PDB file of C-alpha atoms in Angstrom:
ATOM      1  CA  MET A   1    -105.448 -32.850  69.539  1.00  0.00           C
ATOM      2  CA  ALA A   2    -106.211 -34.562  66.291  1.00  0.00           C
ATOM      3  CA  PHE A   3    -108.156 -31.939  64.366  1.00  0.00           C
ATOM      4  CA  TYR A   4    -106.937 -28.513  63.356  1.00  0.00           C
ATOM      5  CA  ASN A   5    -108.584 -25.654  61.674  1.00  0.00           C
ATOM      6  CA  LEU A   6    -106.135 -23.109  60.083  1.00  0.00           C
ATOM      7  CA  ALA A   7    -108.630 -20.271  61.021  1.00  0.00           C
ATOM      8  CA  ASP A   8    -107.970 -21.002  64.716  1.00  0.00           C
ATOM      9  CA  PHE A   9    -104.257 -20.234  64.465  1.00  0.00           C
ATOM     10  CA  GLN A  10    -102.278 -16.931  64.165  1.00  0.00           C
ATOM     11  CA  SER A  11     -99.868 -16.748  61.284  1.00  0.00           C
ATOM     12  CA  LYS A  12     -96.277 -15.538  61.756  1.00  0.00           C
ATOM     13  CA  THR A  13     -94.340 -13.654  59.218  1.00  0.00           C
ATOM     14  CA  LEU A  14     -91.104 -15.778  58.797  1.00  0.00           C
ATOM     15  CA  PHE A  15     -89.789 -14.141  55.782  1.00  0.00           C
ATOM     16  CA  GLU A  16     -90.956 -10.885  54.124  1.00  0.00           C
ATOM     17  CA  GLY A  17     -94.291 -11.920  52.185  1.00  0.00           C
ATOM     18  CA  PHE A  18     -94.329 -15.339  53.749  1.00  0.00           C
ATOM     19  CA  GLU A  19     -96.964 -15.832  56.556  1.00  0.00           C
ATOM     20  CA  GLY A  20     -96.798 -19.260  58.050  1.00  0.00           C
ATOM     21  CA  LYS A  21     -98.903 -21.537  60.224  1.00  0.00           C
ATOM     22  CA  ILE A  22     -96.632 -24.180  61.506  1.00  0.00           C
ATOM     23  CA  PHE A  23     -97.417 -27.519  63.169  1.00  0.00           C
ATOM     24  CA  HIS A  24     -95.173 -30.235  64.503  1.00  0.00           C
ATOM     25  CA  THR A  25     -96.243 -33.815  64.687  1.00  0.00           C
ATOM     26  CA  ASP A  26     -94.085 -36.558  66.349  1.00  0.00           C
ATOM     27  CA  HIS A  27     -92.204 -37.068  63.055  1.00  0.00           C
ATOM     28  CA  VAL A  28     -92.833 -34.156  60.569  1.00  0.00           C
ATOM     29  CA  THR A  29     -93.394 -30.390  60.463  1.00  0.00           C
ATOM     30  CA  LEU A  30     -96.231 -29.029  58.469  1.00  0.00           C
ATOM     31  CA  SER A  31     -96.201 -25.422  57.274  1.00  0.00           C
ATOM     32  CA  TYR A  32     -99.155 -23.661  55.617  1.00  0.00           C
ATOM     33  CA  TRP A  33     -97.884 -20.566  53.862  1.00  0.00           C
ATOM     34  CA  GLN A  34     -99.805 -17.647  52.573  1.00  0.00           C
ATOM     35  CA  ILE A  35     -97.384 -15.996  50.228  1.00  0.00           C
ATOM     36  CA  ALA A  36     -97.739 -12.472  48.739  1.00  0.00           C
ATOM     37  CA  LYS A  37     -97.383 -11.998  45.042  1.00  0.00           C
ATOM     38  CA  GLY A  38     -93.759 -11.086  44.122  1.00  0.00           C
ATOM     39  CA  SER A  39     -92.253 -12.526  47.311  1.00  0.00           C
ATOM     40  CA  ILE A  40     -88.854 -14.230  46.888  1.00  0.00           C
ATOM     41  CA  LEU A  41     -87.646 -17.191  48.846  1.00  0.00           C
ATOM     42  CA  PRO A  42     -83.732 -16.960  48.344  1.00  0.00           C
ATOM     43  CA  VAL A  43     -81.736 -19.963  47.483  1.00  0.00           C
ATOM     44  CA  HIS A  44     -81.192 -22.098  50.684  1.00  0.00           C
ATOM     45  CA  SER A  45     -81.030 -25.659  51.781  1.00  0.00           C
ATOM     46  CA  HIS A  46     -81.650 -27.774  54.908  1.00  0.00           C
ATOM     47  CA  ILE A  47     -81.192 -31.270  55.905  1.00  0.00           C
ATOM     48  CA  HIS A  48     -84.890 -31.922  55.944  1.00  0.00           C
ATOM     49  CA  GLU A  49     -86.663 -33.671  53.090  1.00  0.00           C
ATOM     50  CA  GLN A  50     -89.386 -31.273  51.897  1.00  0.00           C
ATOM     51  CA  THR A  51     -92.580 -31.768  49.915  1.00  0.00           C
ATOM     52  CA  THR A  52     -94.316 -28.551  48.604  1.00  0.00           C
ATOM     53  CA  HIS A  53     -97.924 -28.677  47.546  1.00  0.00           C
ATOM     54  CA  ILE A  54     -99.656 -25.774  45.817  1.00  0.00           C
ATOM     55  CA  LEU A  55    -103.251 -25.204  47.024  1.00  0.00           C
ATOM     56  CA  SER A  56    -103.912 -21.941  45.241  1.00  0.00           C
ATOM     57  CA  GLY A  57    -101.956 -19.473  43.054  1.00  0.00           C
ATOM     58  CA  LYS A  58     -98.809 -19.779  41.077  1.00  0.00           C
ATOM     59  CA  LEU A  59     -95.378 -20.459  42.632  1.00  0.00           C
ATOM     60  CA  GLN A  60     -92.198 -20.570  40.527  1.00  0.00           C
ATOM     61  CA  LEU A  61     -89.862 -23.134  42.269  1.00  0.00           C
ATOM     62  CA  THR A  62     -86.335 -23.790  41.467  1.00  0.00           C
ATOM     63  CA  ILE A  63     -84.851 -27.193  42.772  1.00  0.00           C
ATOM     64  CA  GLY A  64     -81.191 -27.582  41.947  1.00  0.00           C
ATOM     65  CA  ALA A  65     -80.881 -26.549  38.351  1.00  0.00           C
ATOM     66  CA  GLU A  66     -84.531 -27.058  37.374  1.00  0.00           C
ATOM     67  CA  THR A  67     -87.208 -24.336  37.499  1.00  0.00           C
ATOM     68  CA  LYS A  68     -91.009 -24.765  37.063  1.00  0.00           C
ATOM     69  CA  THR A  69     -94.146 -22.882  37.689  1.00  0.00           C
ATOM     70  CA  LEU A  70     -96.499 -24.830  39.980  1.00  0.00           C
ATOM     71  CA  GLU A  71    -100.206 -24.440  40.244  1.00  0.00           C
ATOM     72  CA  PRO A  72    -102.841 -26.291  42.189  1.00  0.00           C
ATOM     73  CA  GLY A  73    -102.680 -29.985  41.480  1.00  0.00           C
ATOM     74  CA  MET A  74     -98.832 -29.833  41.319  1.00  0.00           C
ATOM     75  CA  PHE A  75     -96.238 -30.587  43.923  1.00  0.00           C
ATOM     76  CA  ALA A  76     -92.524 -30.921  44.378  1.00  0.00           C
ATOM     77  CA  ILE A  77     -90.304 -33.269  46.347  1.00  0.00           C
ATOM     78  CA  ILE A  78     -87.057 -31.604  47.614  1.00  0.00           C
ATOM     79  CA  PRO A  79     -84.409 -34.044  48.861  1.00  0.00           C
ATOM     80  CA  GLY A  80     -82.572 -33.103  52.010  1.00  0.00           C
ATOM     81  CA  ASN A  81     -79.626 -30.672  51.451  1.00  0.00           C
ATOM     82  CA  GLU A  82     -80.854 -29.753  47.828  1.00  0.00           C
ATOM     83  CA  PRO A  83     -80.616 -25.973  47.204  1.00  0.00           C
ATOM     84  CA  HIS A  84     -84.002 -24.459  46.354  1.00  0.00           C
ATOM     85  CA  SER A  85     -85.627 -21.082  45.818  1.00  0.00           C
ATOM     86  CA  GLY A  86     -88.920 -19.688  44.958  1.00  0.00           C
ATOM     87  CA  LEU A  87     -90.906 -16.647  43.511  1.00  0.00           C
ATOM     88  CA  ALA A  88     -94.670 -16.154  44.162  1.00  0.00           C
ATOM     89  CA  LEU A  89     -96.064 -15.184  40.674  1.00  0.00           C
ATOM     90  CA  THR A  90     -99.462 -14.578  42.315  1.00  0.00           C
ATOM     91  CA  ASP A  91    -100.681 -14.732  45.973  1.00  0.00           C
ATOM     92  CA  CYS A  92    -100.364 -18.386  46.858  1.00  0.00           C
ATOM     93  CA  LEU A  93    -101.356 -20.875  49.423  1.00  0.00           C
ATOM     94  CA  VAL A  94     -98.895 -23.581  49.834  1.00  0.00           C
ATOM     95  CA  LEU A  95     -98.463 -26.631  52.204  1.00  0.00           C
ATOM     96  CA  ASP A  96     -94.958 -27.734  52.977  1.00  0.00           C
ATOM     97  CA  THR A  97     -94.008 -30.976  54.819  1.00  0.00           C
ATOM     98  CA  PHE A  98     -90.533 -31.402  56.327  1.00  0.00           C
ATOM     99  CA  LEU A  99     -88.953 -34.531  57.738  1.00  0.00           C
ATOM    100  CA  PRO A 100     -87.463 -34.750  60.251  1.00  0.00           C
ATOM    101  CA  VAL A 101     -89.132 -32.098  62.474  1.00  0.00           C
ATOM    102  CA  ARG A 102     -87.810 -28.617  61.934  1.00  0.00           C
ATOM    103  CA  GLU A 103     -86.366 -27.883  65.423  1.00  0.00           C
ATOM    104  CA  ASP A 104     -85.447 -24.357  64.063  1.00  0.00           C
ATOM    105  CA  TYR A 105     -89.173 -23.652  63.590  1.00  0.00           C
ATOM    106  CA  LYS A 106     -90.066 -24.506  67.144  1.00  0.00           C
ATOM    107  CA  ASN A 107     -89.433 -21.250  68.859  1.00  0.00           C
ATOM    108  CA  LEU A 108     -90.481 -18.731  66.227  1.00  0.00           C
TER     109      LEU A 108
ATOM    110  CA  MET B   1     -87.823 -36.018  39.397  1.00  0.00           C
ATOM    111  CA  ALA B   2     -88.621 -33.013  41.491  1.00  0.00           C
ATOM    112  CA  PHE B   3     -91.800 -31.728  40.112  1.00  0.00           C
ATOM    113  CA  TYR B   4     -95.150 -33.553  39.795  1.00  0.00           C
ATOM    114  CA  ASN B   5     -98.427 -32.783  38.098  1.00  0.00           C
ATOM    115  CA  LEU B   6    -101.274 -34.945  39.239  1.00  0.00           C
ATOM    116  CA  ALA B   7    -102.832 -34.709  35.787  1.00  0.00           C
ATOM    117  CA  ASP B   8     -99.862 -36.704  34.423  1.00  0.00           C
ATOM    118  CA  PHE B   9    -100.670 -39.757  36.649  1.00  0.00           C
ATOM    119  CA  GLN B  10    -103.333 -42.375  36.467  1.00  0.00           C
ATOM    120  CA  SER B  11    -105.389 -42.925  39.583  1.00  0.00           C
ATOM    121  CA  LYS B  12    -106.067 -46.397  41.043  1.00  0.00           C
ATOM    122  CA  THR B  13    -109.202 -47.379  42.925  1.00  0.00           C
ATOM    123  CA  LEU B  14    -107.802 -48.645  46.216  1.00  0.00           C
ATOM    124  CA  PHE B  15    -111.194 -48.980  47.847  1.00  0.00           C
ATOM    125  CA  GLU B  16    -114.699 -48.460  46.617  1.00  0.00           C
ATOM    126  CA  GLY B  17    -115.044 -44.764  45.865  1.00  0.00           C
ATOM    127  CA  PHE B  18    -111.482 -43.922  46.753  1.00  0.00           C
ATOM    128  CA  GLU B  19    -109.311 -43.050  43.687  1.00  0.00           C
ATOM    129  CA  GLY B  20    -105.668 -42.549  44.748  1.00  0.00           C
ATOM    130  CA  LYS B  21    -102.542 -41.123  43.236  1.00  0.00           C
ATOM    131  CA  ILE B  22     -99.758 -42.342  45.391  1.00  0.00           C
ATOM    132  CA  PHE B  23     -96.048 -41.171  45.510  1.00  0.00           C
ATOM    133  CA  HIS B  24     -93.220 -42.318  47.581  1.00  0.00           C
ATOM    134  CA  THR B  25     -90.357 -40.199  48.605  1.00  0.00           C
ATOM    135  CA  ASP B  26     -87.187 -41.396  50.467  1.00  0.00           C
ATOM    136  CA  HIS B  27     -89.051 -41.009  53.752  1.00  0.00           C
ATOM    137  CA  VAL B  28     -92.782 -40.512  53.323  1.00  0.00           C
ATOM    138  CA  THR B  29     -95.703 -41.540  51.226  1.00  0.00           C
ATOM    139  CA  LEU B  30     -98.084 -38.959  49.757  1.00  0.00           C
ATOM    140  CA  SER B  31    -101.549 -39.941  48.643  1.00  0.00           C
ATOM    141  CA  TYR B  32    -103.894 -37.599  46.685  1.00  0.00           C
ATOM    142  CA  TRP B  33    -107.371 -39.050  47.007  1.00  0.00           C
ATOM    143  CA  GLN B  34    -110.480 -38.240  44.953  1.00  0.00           C
ATOM    144  CA  ILE B  35    -113.298 -39.581  47.158  1.00  0.00           C
ATOM    145  CA  ALA B  36    -116.834 -39.959  45.861  1.00  0.00           C
ATOM    146  CA  LYS B  37    -119.683 -38.609  48.011  1.00  0.00           C
ATOM    147  CA  GLY B  38    -120.954 -41.325  50.426  1.00  0.00           C
ATOM    148  CA  SER B  39    -117.864 -43.482  50.363  1.00  0.00           C
ATOM    149  CA  ILE B  40    -116.900 -45.037  53.605  1.00  0.00           C
ATOM    150  CA  LEU B  41    -113.404 -45.799  54.855  1.00  0.00           C
ATOM    151  CA  PRO B  42    -113.946 -48.489  57.648  1.00  0.00           C
ATOM    152  CA  VAL B  43    -112.175 -48.280  60.896  1.00  0.00           C
ATOM    153  CA  HIS B  44    -108.574 -49.383  60.571  1.00  0.00           C
ATOM    154  CA  SER B  45    -105.138 -48.585  61.809  1.00  0.00           C
ATOM    155  CA  HIS B  46    -101.507 -48.851  60.709  1.00  0.00           C
ATOM    156  CA  ILE B  47     -98.121 -48.258  62.251  1.00  0.00           C
ATOM    157  CA  HIS B  48     -97.636 -45.048  60.048  1.00  0.00           C
ATOM    158  CA  GLU B  49     -98.213 -41.547  61.420  1.00  0.00           C
ATOM    159  CA  GLN B  50    -100.708 -39.913  59.048  1.00  0.00           C
ATOM    160  CA  THR B  51    -101.671 -36.273  58.273  1.00  0.00           C
ATOM    161  CA  THR B  52    -104.900 -35.721  56.300  1.00  0.00           C
ATOM    162  CA  HIS B  53    -105.457 -32.429  54.462  1.00  0.00           C
ATOM    163  CA  ILE B  54    -108.759 -31.567  53.058  1.00  0.00           C
ATOM    164  CA  LEU B  55    -108.368 -29.670  49.607  1.00  0.00           C
ATOM    165  CA  SER B  56    -111.989 -29.628  48.528  1.00  0.00           C
ATOM    166  CA  GLY B  57    -115.302 -31.051  49.800  1.00  0.00           C
ATOM    167  CA  LYS B  58    -116.347 -32.233  53.232  1.00  0.00           C
ATOM    168  CA  LEU B  59    -114.931 -35.336  54.942  1.00  0.00           C
ATOM    169  CA  GLN B  60    -116.214 -36.641  58.202  1.00  0.00           C
ATOM    170  CA  LEU B  61    -113.317 -38.258  60.034  1.00  0.00           C
ATOM    171  CA  THR B  62    -113.242 -40.258  63.290  1.00  0.00           C
ATOM    172  CA  ILE B  63    -109.899 -40.639  65.071  1.00  0.00           C
ATOM    173  CA  GLY B  64    -110.112 -42.681  68.180  1.00  0.00           C
ATOM    174  CA  ALA B  65    -113.366 -41.567  69.921  1.00  0.00           C
ATOM    175  CA  GLU B  66    -113.470 -38.103  68.294  1.00  0.00           C
ATOM    176  CA  THR B  67    -115.489 -37.304  65.126  1.00  0.00           C
ATOM    177  CA  LYS B  68    -115.324 -34.100  63.121  1.00  0.00           C
ATOM    178  CA  THR B  69    -116.376 -32.855  59.695  1.00  0.00           C
ATOM    179  CA  LEU B  70    -113.381 -31.319  57.897  1.00  0.00           C
ATOM    180  CA  GLU B  71    -113.335 -28.824  55.090  1.00  0.00           C
ATOM    181  CA  PRO B  72    -110.605 -26.946  53.149  1.00  0.00           C
ATOM    182  CA  GLY B  73    -108.411 -25.207  55.582  1.00  0.00           C
ATOM    183  CA  MET B  74    -108.654 -28.129  58.080  1.00  0.00           C
ATOM    184  CA  PHE B  75    -106.416 -31.069  58.643  1.00  0.00           C
ATOM    185  CA  ALA B  76    -105.855 -34.003  61.050  1.00  0.00           C
ATOM    186  CA  ILE B  77    -102.914 -35.582  62.648  1.00  0.00           C
ATOM    187  CA  ILE B  78    -103.342 -39.393  63.157  1.00  0.00           C
ATOM    188  CA  PRO B  79    -100.762 -41.024  65.454  1.00  0.00           C
ATOM    189  CA  GLY B  80     -99.364 -44.390  64.420  1.00  0.00           C
ATOM    190  CA  ASN B  81    -101.603 -47.311  65.430  1.00  0.00           C
ATOM    191  CA  GLU B  82    -104.581 -45.017  66.192  1.00  0.00           C
ATOM    192  CA  PRO B  83    -107.915 -46.451  64.815  1.00  0.00           C
ATOM    193  CA  HIS B  84    -109.514 -44.137  62.360  1.00  0.00           C
ATOM    194  CA  SER B  85    -112.363 -44.095  59.840  1.00  0.00           C
ATOM    195  CA  GLY B  86    -114.055 -41.705  57.386  1.00  0.00           C
ATOM    196  CA  LEU B  87    -117.197 -40.816  55.509  1.00  0.00           C
ATOM    197  CA  ALA B  88    -117.267 -38.531  52.491  1.00  0.00           C
ATOM    198  CA  LEU B  89    -120.086 -36.175  52.927  1.00  0.00           C
ATOM    199  CA  THR B  90    -119.528 -34.688  49.455  1.00  0.00           C
ATOM    200  CA  ASP B  91    -117.042 -35.517  46.687  1.00  0.00           C
ATOM    201  CA  CYS B  92    -113.623 -34.702  48.271  1.00  0.00           C
ATOM    202  CA  LEU B  93    -110.026 -34.099  47.184  1.00  0.00           C
ATOM    203  CA  VAL B  94    -107.759 -35.123  50.155  1.00  0.00           C
ATOM    204  CA  LEU B  95    -103.993 -35.265  50.588  1.00  0.00           C
ATOM    205  CA  ASP B  96    -102.593 -37.832  53.054  1.00  0.00           C
ATOM    206  CA  THR B  97     -99.000 -38.059  54.141  1.00  0.00           C
ATOM    207  CA  PHE B  98     -97.684 -41.281  55.802  1.00  0.00           C
ATOM    208  CA  LEU B  99     -94.532 -41.776  57.777  1.00  0.00           C
ATOM    209  CA  PRO B 100     -92.579 -44.040  57.356  1.00  0.00           C
ATOM    210  CA  VAL B 101     -93.111 -45.037  53.645  1.00  0.00           C
ATOM    211  CA  ARG B 102     -96.185 -47.290  53.108  1.00  0.00           C
ATOM    212  CA  GLU B 103     -94.558 -50.349  51.726  1.00  0.00           C
ATOM    213  CA  ASP B 104     -97.967 -51.990  51.309  1.00  0.00           C
ATOM    214  CA  TYR B 105     -98.839 -49.190  48.722  1.00  0.00           C
ATOM    215  CA  LYS B 106     -95.757 -49.879  46.583  1.00  0.00           C
ATOM    216  CA  ASN B 107     -97.098 -52.659  44.491  1.00  0.00           C
ATOM    217  CA  LEU B 108    -100.859 -51.714  43.970  1.00  0.00           C
TER     218      LEU B 108
END
């Protein structure tokens, strides 16, 4: 399948306030997140390089020692193994990409 | 640098009607495209696996023998070496990811 419509897929609540629709290509994992205002992503890290794109809303993101509020038109690049955390300042729609594929997301 | 605001970067016209802001991570290339209504991306292919996310507008995309009109909330996964082409039905904002890094985009 080449074409995907998010409306055709059920979201899963992966963390409190984080509803995800997750897709795996041959090489990357894509996650579309609907995040409820006030939701917190605790500090964590993973081997995967991540990019985080804000599609709507405001997301406060901390990467290493740097914190920034991201809005549409802004994105972040998170190197593998870099600690990061987040706080949804409003309801948000966010697209994450992960490389390599997140095998830990395959059987959610 | 971890955080990026598209407003801080100059776009480049890579093809007629396609203004791109291109970023390279260690592993992938990200391209944000502002595409003018009526612009055509001719059939082409490349070794890179591509994902194409529609952020605003309507983009008609053909991948192999399949054609679909994509709107926000829709995306496409284009395997490496798969011929694809596009037509902007309206002005569009589109995010592409490429893996591996597009070395051919590094000196534009």
